PDB file of C-alpha atoms and ligand atoms in Angstrom:
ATOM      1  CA  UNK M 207      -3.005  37.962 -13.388  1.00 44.00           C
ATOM      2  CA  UNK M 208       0.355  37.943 -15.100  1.00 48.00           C
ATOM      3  CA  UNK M 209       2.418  34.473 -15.676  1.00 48.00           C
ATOM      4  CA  UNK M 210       4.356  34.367 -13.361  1.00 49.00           C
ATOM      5  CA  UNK M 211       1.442  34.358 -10.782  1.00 48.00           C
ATOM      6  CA  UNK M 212      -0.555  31.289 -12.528  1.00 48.00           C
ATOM      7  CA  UNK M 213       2.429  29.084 -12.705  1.00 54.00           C
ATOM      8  CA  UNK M 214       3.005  29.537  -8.569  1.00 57.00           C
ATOM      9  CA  UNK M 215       0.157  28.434  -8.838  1.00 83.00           C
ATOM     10  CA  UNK M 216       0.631  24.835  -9.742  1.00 95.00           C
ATOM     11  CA  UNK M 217       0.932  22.731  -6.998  1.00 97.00           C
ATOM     12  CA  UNK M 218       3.361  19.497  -6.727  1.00 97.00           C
ATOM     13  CA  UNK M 219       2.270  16.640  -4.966  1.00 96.00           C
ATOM     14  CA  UNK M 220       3.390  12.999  -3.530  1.00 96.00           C
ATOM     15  CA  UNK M 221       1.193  10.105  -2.247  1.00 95.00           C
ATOM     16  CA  UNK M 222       2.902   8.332   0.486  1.00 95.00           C
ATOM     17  CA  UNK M 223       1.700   4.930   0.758  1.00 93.00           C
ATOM     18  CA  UNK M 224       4.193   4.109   3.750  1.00 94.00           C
ATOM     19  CA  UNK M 225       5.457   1.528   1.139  1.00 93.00           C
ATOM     20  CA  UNK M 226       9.313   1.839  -0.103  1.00 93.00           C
ATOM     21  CA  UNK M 227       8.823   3.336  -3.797  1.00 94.00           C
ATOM     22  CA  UNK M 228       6.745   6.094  -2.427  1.00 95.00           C
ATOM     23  CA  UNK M 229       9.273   6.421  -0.038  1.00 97.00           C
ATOM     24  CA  UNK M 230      12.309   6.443  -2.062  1.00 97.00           C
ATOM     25  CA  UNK M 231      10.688   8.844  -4.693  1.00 97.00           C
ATOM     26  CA  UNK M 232      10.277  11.222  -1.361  1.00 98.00           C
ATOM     27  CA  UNK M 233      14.037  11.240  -0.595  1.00 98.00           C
ATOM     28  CA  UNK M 234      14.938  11.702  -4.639  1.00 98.00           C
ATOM     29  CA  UNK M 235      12.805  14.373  -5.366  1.00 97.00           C
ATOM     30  CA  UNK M 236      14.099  16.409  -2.940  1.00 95.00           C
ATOM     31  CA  UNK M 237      16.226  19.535  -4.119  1.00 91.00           C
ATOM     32  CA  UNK M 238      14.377  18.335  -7.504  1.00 94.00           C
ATOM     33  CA  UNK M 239      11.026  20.112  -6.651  1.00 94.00           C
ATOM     34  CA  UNK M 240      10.906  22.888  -4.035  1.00 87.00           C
ATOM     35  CA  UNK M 241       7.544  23.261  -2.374  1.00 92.00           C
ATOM     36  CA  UNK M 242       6.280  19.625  -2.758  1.00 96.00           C
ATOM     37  CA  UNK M 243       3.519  18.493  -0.674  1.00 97.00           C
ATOM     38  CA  UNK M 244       3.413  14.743   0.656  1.00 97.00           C
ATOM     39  CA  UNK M 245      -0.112  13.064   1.517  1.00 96.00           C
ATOM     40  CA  UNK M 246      -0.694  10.006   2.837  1.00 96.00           C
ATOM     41  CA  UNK M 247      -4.299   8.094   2.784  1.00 94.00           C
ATOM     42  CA  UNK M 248      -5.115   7.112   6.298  1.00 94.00           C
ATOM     43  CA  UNK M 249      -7.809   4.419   6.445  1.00 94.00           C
ATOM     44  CA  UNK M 250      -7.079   3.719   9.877  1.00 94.00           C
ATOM     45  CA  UNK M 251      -6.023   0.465   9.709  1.00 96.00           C
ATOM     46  CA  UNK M 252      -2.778   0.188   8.232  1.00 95.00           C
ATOM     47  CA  UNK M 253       0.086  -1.473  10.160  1.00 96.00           C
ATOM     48  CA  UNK M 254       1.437  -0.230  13.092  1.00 96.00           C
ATOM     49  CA  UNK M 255       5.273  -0.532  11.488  1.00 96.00           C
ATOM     50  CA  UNK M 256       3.619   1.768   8.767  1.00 96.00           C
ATOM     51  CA  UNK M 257       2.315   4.353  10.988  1.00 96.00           C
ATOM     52  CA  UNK M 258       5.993   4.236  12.771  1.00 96.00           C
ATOM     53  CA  UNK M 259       7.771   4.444   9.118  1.00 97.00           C
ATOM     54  CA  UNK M 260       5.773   7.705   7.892  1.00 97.00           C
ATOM     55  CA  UNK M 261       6.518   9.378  11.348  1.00 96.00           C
ATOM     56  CA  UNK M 262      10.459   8.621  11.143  1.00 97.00           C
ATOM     57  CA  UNK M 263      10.175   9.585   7.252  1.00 97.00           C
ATOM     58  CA  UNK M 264       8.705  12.839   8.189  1.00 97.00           C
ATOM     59  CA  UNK M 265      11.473  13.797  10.268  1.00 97.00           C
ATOM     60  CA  UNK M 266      13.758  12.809   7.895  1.00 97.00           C
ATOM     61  CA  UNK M 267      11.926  14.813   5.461  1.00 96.00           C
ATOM     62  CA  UNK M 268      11.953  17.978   7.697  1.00 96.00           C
ATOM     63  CA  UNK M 269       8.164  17.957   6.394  1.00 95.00           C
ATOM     64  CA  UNK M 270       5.200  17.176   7.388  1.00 96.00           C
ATOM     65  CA  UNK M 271       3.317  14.601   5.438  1.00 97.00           C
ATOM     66  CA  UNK M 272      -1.008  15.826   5.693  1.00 96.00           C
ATOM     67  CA  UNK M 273      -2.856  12.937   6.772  1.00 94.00           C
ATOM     68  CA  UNK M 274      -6.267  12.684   4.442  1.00 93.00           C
ATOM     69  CA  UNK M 275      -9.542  11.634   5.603  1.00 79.00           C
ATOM     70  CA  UNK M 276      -8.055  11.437   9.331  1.00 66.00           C
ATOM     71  CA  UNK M 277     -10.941  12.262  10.733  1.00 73.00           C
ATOM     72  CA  UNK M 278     -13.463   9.038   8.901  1.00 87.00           C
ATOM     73  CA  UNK M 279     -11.688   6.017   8.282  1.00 90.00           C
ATOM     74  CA  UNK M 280     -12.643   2.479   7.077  1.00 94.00           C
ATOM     75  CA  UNK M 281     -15.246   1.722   9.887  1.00 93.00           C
ATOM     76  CA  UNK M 282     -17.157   4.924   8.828  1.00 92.00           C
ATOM     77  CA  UNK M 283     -17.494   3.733   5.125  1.00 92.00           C
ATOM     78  CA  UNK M 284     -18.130   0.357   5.915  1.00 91.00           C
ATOM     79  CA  UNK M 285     -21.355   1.345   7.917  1.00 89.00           C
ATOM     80  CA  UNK M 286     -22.146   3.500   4.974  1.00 90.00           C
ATOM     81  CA  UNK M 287     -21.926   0.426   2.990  1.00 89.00           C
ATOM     82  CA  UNK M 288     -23.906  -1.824   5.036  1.00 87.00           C
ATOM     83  CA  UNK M 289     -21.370  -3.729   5.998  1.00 87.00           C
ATOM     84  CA  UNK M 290     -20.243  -4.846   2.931  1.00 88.00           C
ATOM     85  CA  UNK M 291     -16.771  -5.744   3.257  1.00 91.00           C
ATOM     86  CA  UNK M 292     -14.866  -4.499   0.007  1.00 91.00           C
ATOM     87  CA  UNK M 293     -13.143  -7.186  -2.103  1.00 89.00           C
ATOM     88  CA  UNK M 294     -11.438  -6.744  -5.363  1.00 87.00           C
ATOM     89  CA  UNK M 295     -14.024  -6.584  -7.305  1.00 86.00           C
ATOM     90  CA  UNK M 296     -15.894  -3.985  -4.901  1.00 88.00           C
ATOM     91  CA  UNK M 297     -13.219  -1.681  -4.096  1.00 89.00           C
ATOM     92  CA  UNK M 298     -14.938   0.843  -2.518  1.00 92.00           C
ATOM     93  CA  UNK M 299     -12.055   1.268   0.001  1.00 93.00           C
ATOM     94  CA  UNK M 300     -10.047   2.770  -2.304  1.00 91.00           C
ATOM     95  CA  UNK M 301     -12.570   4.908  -4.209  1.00 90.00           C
ATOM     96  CA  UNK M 302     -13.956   6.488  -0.626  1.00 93.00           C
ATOM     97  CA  UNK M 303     -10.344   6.489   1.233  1.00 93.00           C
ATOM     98  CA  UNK M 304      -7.805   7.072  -1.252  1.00 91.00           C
ATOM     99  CA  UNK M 305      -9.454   8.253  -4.511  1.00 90.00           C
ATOM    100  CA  UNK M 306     -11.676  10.711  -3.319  1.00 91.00           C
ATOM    101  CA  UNK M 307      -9.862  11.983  -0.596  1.00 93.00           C
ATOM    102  CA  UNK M 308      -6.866  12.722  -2.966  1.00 92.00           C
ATOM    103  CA  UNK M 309      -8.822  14.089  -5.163  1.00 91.00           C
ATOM    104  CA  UNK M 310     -10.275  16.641  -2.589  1.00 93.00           C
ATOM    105  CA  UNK M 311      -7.329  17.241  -1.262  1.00 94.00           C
ATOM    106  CA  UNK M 312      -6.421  18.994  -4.869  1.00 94.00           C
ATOM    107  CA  UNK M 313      -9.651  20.343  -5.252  1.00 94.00           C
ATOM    108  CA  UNK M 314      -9.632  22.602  -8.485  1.00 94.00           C
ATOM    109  CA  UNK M 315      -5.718  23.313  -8.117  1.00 95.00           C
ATOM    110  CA  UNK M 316      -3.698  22.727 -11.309  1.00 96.00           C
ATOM    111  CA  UNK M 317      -1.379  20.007  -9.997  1.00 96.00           C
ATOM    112  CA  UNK M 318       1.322  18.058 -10.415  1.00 96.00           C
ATOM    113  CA  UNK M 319       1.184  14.377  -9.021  1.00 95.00           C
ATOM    114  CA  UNK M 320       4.415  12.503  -8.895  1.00 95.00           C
ATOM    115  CA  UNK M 321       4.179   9.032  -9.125  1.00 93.00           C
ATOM    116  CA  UNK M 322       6.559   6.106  -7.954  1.00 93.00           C
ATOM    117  CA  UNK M 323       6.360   3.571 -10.712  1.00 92.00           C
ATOM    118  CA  UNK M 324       9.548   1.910 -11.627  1.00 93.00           C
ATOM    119  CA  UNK M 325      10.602   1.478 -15.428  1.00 93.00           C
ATOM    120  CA  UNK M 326      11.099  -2.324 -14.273  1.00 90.00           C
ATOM    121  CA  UNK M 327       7.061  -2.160 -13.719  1.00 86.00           C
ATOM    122  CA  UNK M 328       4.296  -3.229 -16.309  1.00 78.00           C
ATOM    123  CA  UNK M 329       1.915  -1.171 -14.670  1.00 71.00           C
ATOM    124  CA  UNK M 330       0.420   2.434 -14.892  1.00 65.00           C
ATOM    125  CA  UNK M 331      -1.046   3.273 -10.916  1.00 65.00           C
ATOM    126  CA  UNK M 332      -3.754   5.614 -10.425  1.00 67.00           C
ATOM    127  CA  UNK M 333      -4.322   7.728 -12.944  1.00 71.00           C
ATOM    128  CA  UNK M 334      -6.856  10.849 -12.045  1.00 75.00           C
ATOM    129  CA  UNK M 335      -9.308  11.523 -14.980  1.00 78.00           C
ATOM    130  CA  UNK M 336      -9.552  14.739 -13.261  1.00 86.00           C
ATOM    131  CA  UNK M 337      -7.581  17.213 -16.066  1.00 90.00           C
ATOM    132  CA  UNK M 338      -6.264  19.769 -13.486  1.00 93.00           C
ATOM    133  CA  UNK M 339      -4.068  16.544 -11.951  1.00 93.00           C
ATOM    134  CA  UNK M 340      -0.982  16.099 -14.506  1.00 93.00           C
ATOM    135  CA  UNK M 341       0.557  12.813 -13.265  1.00 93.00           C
ATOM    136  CA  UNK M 342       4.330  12.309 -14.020  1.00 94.00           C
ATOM    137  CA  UNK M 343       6.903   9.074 -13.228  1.00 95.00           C
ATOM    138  CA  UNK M 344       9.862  10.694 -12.079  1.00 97.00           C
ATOM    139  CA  UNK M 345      11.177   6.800 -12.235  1.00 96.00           C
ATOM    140  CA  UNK M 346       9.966   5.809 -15.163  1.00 95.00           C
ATOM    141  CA  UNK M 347      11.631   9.008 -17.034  1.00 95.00           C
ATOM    142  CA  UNK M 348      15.311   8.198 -15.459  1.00 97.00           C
ATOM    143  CA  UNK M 349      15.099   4.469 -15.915  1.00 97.00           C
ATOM    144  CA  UNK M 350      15.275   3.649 -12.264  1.00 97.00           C
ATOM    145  CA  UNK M 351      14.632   0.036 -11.133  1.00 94.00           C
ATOM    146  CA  UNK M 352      14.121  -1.751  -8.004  1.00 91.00           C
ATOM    147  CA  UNK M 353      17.892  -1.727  -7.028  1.00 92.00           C
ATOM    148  CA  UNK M 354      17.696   1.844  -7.481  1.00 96.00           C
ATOM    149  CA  UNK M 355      15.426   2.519  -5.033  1.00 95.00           C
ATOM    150  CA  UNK M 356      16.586   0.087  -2.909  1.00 93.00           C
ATOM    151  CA  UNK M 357      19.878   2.107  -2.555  1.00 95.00           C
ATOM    152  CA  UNK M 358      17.651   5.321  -2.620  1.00 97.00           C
ATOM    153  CA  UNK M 359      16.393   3.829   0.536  1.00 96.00           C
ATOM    154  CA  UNK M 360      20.032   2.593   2.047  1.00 95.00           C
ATOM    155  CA  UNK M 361      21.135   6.142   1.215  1.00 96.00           C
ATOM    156  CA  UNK M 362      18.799   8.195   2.852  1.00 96.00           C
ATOM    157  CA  UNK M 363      19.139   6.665   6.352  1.00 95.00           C
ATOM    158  CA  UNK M 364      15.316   5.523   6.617  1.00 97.00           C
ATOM    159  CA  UNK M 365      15.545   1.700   5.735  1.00 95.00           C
ATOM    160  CA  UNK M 366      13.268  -0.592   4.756  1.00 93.00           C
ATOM    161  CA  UNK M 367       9.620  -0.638   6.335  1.00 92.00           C
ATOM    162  CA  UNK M 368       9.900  -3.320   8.554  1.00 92.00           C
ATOM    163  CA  UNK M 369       6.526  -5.334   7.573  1.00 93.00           C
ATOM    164  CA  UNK M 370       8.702  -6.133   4.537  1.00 90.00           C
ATOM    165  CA  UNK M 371      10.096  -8.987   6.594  1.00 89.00           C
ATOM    166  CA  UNK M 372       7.046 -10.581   6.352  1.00 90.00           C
ATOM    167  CA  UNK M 373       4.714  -9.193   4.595  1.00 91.00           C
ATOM    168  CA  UNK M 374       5.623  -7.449   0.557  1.00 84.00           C
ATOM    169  CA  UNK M 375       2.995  -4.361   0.413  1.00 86.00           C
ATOM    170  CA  UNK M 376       1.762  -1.314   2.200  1.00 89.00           C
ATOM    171  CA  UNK M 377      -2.080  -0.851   2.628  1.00 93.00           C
ATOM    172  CA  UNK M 378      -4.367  -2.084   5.010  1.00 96.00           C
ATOM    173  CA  UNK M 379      -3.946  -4.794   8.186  1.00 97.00           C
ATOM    174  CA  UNK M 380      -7.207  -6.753   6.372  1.00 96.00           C
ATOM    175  CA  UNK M 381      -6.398  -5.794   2.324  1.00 94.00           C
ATOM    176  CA  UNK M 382      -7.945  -8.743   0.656  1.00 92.00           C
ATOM    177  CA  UNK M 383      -5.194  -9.026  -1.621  1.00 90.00           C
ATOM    178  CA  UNK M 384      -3.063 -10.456   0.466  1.00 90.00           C
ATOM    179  CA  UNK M 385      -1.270 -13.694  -0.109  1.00 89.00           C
ATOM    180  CA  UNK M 386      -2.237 -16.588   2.041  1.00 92.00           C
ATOM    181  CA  UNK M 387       1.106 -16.760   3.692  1.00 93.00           C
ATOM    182  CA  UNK M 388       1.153 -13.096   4.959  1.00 94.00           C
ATOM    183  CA  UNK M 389      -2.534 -13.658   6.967  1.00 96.00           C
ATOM    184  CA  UNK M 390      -0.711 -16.694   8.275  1.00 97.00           C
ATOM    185  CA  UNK M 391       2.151 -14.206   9.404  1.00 96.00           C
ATOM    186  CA  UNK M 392      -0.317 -11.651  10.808  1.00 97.00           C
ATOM    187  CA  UNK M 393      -1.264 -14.173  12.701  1.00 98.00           C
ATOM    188  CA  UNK M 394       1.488 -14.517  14.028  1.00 97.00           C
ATOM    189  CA  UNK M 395       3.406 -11.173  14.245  1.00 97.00           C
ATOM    190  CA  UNK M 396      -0.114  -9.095  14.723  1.00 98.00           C
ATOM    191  CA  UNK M 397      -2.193 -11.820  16.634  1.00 98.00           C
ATOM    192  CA  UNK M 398      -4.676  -9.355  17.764  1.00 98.00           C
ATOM    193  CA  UNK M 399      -4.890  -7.633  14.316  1.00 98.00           C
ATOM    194  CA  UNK M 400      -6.057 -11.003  12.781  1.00 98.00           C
ATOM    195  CA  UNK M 401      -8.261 -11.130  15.371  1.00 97.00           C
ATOM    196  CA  UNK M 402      -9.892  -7.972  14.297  1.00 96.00           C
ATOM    197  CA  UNK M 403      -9.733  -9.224  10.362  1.00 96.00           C
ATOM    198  CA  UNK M 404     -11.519 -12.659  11.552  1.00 95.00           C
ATOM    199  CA  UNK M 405     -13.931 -10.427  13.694  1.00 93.00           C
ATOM    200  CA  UNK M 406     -14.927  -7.939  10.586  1.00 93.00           C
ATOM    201  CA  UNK M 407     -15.830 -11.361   8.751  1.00 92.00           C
ATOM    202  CA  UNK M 408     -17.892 -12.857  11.271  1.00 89.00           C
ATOM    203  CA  UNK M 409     -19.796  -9.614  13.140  1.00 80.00           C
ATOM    204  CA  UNK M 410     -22.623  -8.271  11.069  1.00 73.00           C
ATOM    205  CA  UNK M 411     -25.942  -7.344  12.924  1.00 64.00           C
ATOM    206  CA  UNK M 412     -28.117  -9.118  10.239  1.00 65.00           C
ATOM    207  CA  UNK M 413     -25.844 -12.148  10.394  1.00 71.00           C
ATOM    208  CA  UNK M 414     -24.302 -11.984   7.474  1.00 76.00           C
ATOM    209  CA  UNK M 415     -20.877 -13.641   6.791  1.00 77.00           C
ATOM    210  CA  UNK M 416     -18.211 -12.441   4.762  1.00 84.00           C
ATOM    211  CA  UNK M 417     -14.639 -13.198   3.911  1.00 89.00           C
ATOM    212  CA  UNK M 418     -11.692 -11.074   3.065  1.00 92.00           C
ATOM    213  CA  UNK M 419     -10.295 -14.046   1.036  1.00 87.00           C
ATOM    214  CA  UNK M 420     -12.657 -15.397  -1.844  1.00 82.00           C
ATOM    215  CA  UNK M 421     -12.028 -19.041  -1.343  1.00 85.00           C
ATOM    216  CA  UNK M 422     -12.392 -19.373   2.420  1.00 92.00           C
ATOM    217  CA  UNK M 423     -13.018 -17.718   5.673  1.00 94.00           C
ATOM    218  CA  UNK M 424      -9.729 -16.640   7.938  1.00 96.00           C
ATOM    219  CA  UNK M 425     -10.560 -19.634  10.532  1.00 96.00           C
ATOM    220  CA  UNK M 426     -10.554 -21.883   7.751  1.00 95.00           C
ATOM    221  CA  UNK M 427      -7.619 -20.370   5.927  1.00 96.00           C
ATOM    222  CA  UNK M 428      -5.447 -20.650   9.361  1.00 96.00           C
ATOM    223  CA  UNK M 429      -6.545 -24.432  10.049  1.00 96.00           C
ATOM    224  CA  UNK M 430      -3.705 -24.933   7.001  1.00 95.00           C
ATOM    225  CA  UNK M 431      -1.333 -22.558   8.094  1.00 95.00           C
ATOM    226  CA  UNK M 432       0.936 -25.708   8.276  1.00 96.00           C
ATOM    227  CA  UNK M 433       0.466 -26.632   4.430  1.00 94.00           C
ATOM    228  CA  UNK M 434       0.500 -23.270   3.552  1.00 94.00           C
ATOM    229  CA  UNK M 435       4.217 -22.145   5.319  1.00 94.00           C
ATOM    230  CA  UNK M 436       5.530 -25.290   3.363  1.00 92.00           C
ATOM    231  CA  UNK M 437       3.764 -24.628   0.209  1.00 90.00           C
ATOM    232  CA  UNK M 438       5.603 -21.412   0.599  1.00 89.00           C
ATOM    233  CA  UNK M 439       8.979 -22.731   1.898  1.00 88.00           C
ATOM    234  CA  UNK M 440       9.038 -25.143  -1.318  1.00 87.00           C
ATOM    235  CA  UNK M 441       8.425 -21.852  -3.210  1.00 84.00           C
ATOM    236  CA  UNK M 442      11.283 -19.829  -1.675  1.00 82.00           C
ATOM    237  CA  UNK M 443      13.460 -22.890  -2.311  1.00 83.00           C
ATOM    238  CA  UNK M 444      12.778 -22.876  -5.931  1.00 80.00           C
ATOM    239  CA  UNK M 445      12.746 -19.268  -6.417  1.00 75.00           C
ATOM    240  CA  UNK M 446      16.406 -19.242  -4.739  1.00 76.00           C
ATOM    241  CA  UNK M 447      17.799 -21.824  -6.738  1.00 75.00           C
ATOM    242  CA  UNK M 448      16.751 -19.358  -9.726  1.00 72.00           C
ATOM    243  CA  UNK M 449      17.940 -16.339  -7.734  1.00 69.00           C
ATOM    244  CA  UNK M 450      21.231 -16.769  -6.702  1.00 71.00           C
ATOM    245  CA  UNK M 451      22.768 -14.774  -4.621  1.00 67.00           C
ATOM    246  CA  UNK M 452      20.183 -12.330  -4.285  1.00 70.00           C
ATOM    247  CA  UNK M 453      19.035 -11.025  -0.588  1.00 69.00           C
ATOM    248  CA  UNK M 454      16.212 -13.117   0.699  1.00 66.00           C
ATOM    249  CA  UNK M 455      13.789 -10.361   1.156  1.00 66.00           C
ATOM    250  CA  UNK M 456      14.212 -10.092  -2.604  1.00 68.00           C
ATOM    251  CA  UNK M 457      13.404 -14.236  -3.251  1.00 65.00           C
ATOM    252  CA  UNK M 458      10.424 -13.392  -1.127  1.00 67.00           C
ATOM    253  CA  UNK M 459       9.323 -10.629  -2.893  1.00 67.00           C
ATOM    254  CA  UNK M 460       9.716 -12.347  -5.902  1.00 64.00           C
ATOM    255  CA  UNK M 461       7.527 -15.212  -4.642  1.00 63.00           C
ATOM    256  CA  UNK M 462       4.792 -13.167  -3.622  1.00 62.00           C
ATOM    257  CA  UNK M 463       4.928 -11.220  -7.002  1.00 61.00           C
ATOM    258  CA  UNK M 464       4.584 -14.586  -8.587  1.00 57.00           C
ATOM    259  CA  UNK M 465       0.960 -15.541  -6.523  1.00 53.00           C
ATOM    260  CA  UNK M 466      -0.082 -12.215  -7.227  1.00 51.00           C
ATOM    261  CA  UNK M 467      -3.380 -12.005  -8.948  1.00 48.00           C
ATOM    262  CA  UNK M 468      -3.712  -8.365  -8.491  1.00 54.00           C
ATOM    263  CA  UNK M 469      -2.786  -5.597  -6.045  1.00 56.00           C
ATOM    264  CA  UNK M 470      -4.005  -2.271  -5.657  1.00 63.00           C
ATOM    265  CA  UNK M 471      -2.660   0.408  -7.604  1.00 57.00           C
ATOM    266  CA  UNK M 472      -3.496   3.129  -5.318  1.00 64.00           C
ATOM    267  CA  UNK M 473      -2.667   1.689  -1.777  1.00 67.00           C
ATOM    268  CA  UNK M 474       0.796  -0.279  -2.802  1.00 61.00           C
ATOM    269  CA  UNK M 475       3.526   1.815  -3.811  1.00 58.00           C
TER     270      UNK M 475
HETATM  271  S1  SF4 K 539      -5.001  -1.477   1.262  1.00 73.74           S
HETATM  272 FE1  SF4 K 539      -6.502  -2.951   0.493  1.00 73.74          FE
HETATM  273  S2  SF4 K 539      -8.212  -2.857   1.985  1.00 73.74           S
HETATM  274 FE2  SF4 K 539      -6.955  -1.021   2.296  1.00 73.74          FE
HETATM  275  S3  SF4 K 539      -7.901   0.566   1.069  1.00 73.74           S
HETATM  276 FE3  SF4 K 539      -6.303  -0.380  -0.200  1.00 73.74          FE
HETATM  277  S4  SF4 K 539      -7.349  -2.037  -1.361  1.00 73.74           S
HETATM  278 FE4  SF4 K 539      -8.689  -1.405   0.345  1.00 73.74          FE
END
């Protein structure tokens, strides 16, 4: 096999996470890399705005995006693991429906797997251990920041996803790391999706009980829902007071960054 052979063999690829980073780094690295190939993670239960952003991205794309692990998604695994809702410290969610899946999806293929952290991010993402899977930050390497994607995102026609009126990450309806106010606003934008979160906590056939939130159980958490929009009004007061001038969906943002105790790596950019 001569050189020029191996090399077509190296394949580029993108994780879509339906989120705007993943998004933007879609539009900009096209005309950078010919022959990329996006992916996106289905676990069956994202949002339905996310669903509806990947499809409209895909046409703006002019490619298709491969849906992984389409045909098993969260309800298989979680009957694989008894039931056992995953929780941060148990993430088997996003070892069995992004991790895995991702890495199948390469196989043995040398690869190269671009990934949409900003240089205004202290954090690394998902690194594969797997050495065929070189992972590069396109972002990172041209000092591109939120703004920049932002207008990446004005620019390209696709706008923002529209959960990020109300809610600040992609991933799952149910992700237990959610802040408290976005289950309150599930509630209320996605009443029968909260439903379906309170009904995974309470419907176990050995009678079990789990919660997606450490500290309480959904019913409990939404008894507050008063306290907890003005706990999060006072926030967004302060945080606008320190942010001038800057769009709202940015003070929220910023807020929710601030309660964050973690997020996922894999599922949120
Ligand atoms: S979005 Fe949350 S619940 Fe869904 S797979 Fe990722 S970590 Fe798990």
């Amino acid at each position: 096999m001569n050189e020029k052979s191996s090399e077509k063999k190296v394949r580029h690829v993108l994780g879509l996470s339906g989120g705007k980073d993943s998004t933007a780094l879609a539009f900009y690295l096209q005309g950078r890399v010919p022959d990329i190939e996006y992916f996106f993670c289905d676990t069956h239960k994202e949002l339905p705005e996310t669903y509806a952003y990947l499809k409209k991205l895909e046409i703006l794309l002019g490619k298709k995006i491969t849906l992984l692990e389409s045909e098993r998604g969260f309800d298989h695994w979680l009957n694989v693991y008894g039931g056992f809702l995953p929780s941060p410290k148990a993430r088997w969610c996003t070892k069995q429906l992004k991790i895995i899946p991702t890495e199948k999806f390469i196989g043995n293929d040398k690869a190269i797997s671009y990934i949409a952290i900003r240089a205004d991010e202290d954090r690394v993402g998902y690194i594969s251990t797997k050495p065929n899977i070189k992972p590069v930050f396109p972002f990172m390497k041209a000092g591109l920041v939120k703004e920049d994607i932002v207008k990446i995102i004005e620019e390209s026609g696709i706008g923002m996803p529209e959960y990020y009126n109300w809610r600040s990450r992609s991933g799952c309806y149910f992700c237990f790391f959610q802040r408290k106010i976005e289950w309150v606003r599930l509630s209320e934008i996605h009443p029968n999706l909260f439903e379906r979160a309170v009904r995974y906590e309470q419907e176990h056939s050995d009678g079990r009980k789990y919660s997606w939130n450490q500290e309480e159980s959904l019913r409990e958490l939404i008894k507050r829902k008063d306290r907890i929009i003005e706990d999060h009004k006072k926030m967004m007061e302060l945080k606008k007071k320190n942010l001038p001038n800057r769009p709202l969906m940015e003070v929220f943002d910023s807020v929710l960054d601030d309660e964050a105790e973690d997020f996922c790596f894999v599922c949120n950019l």
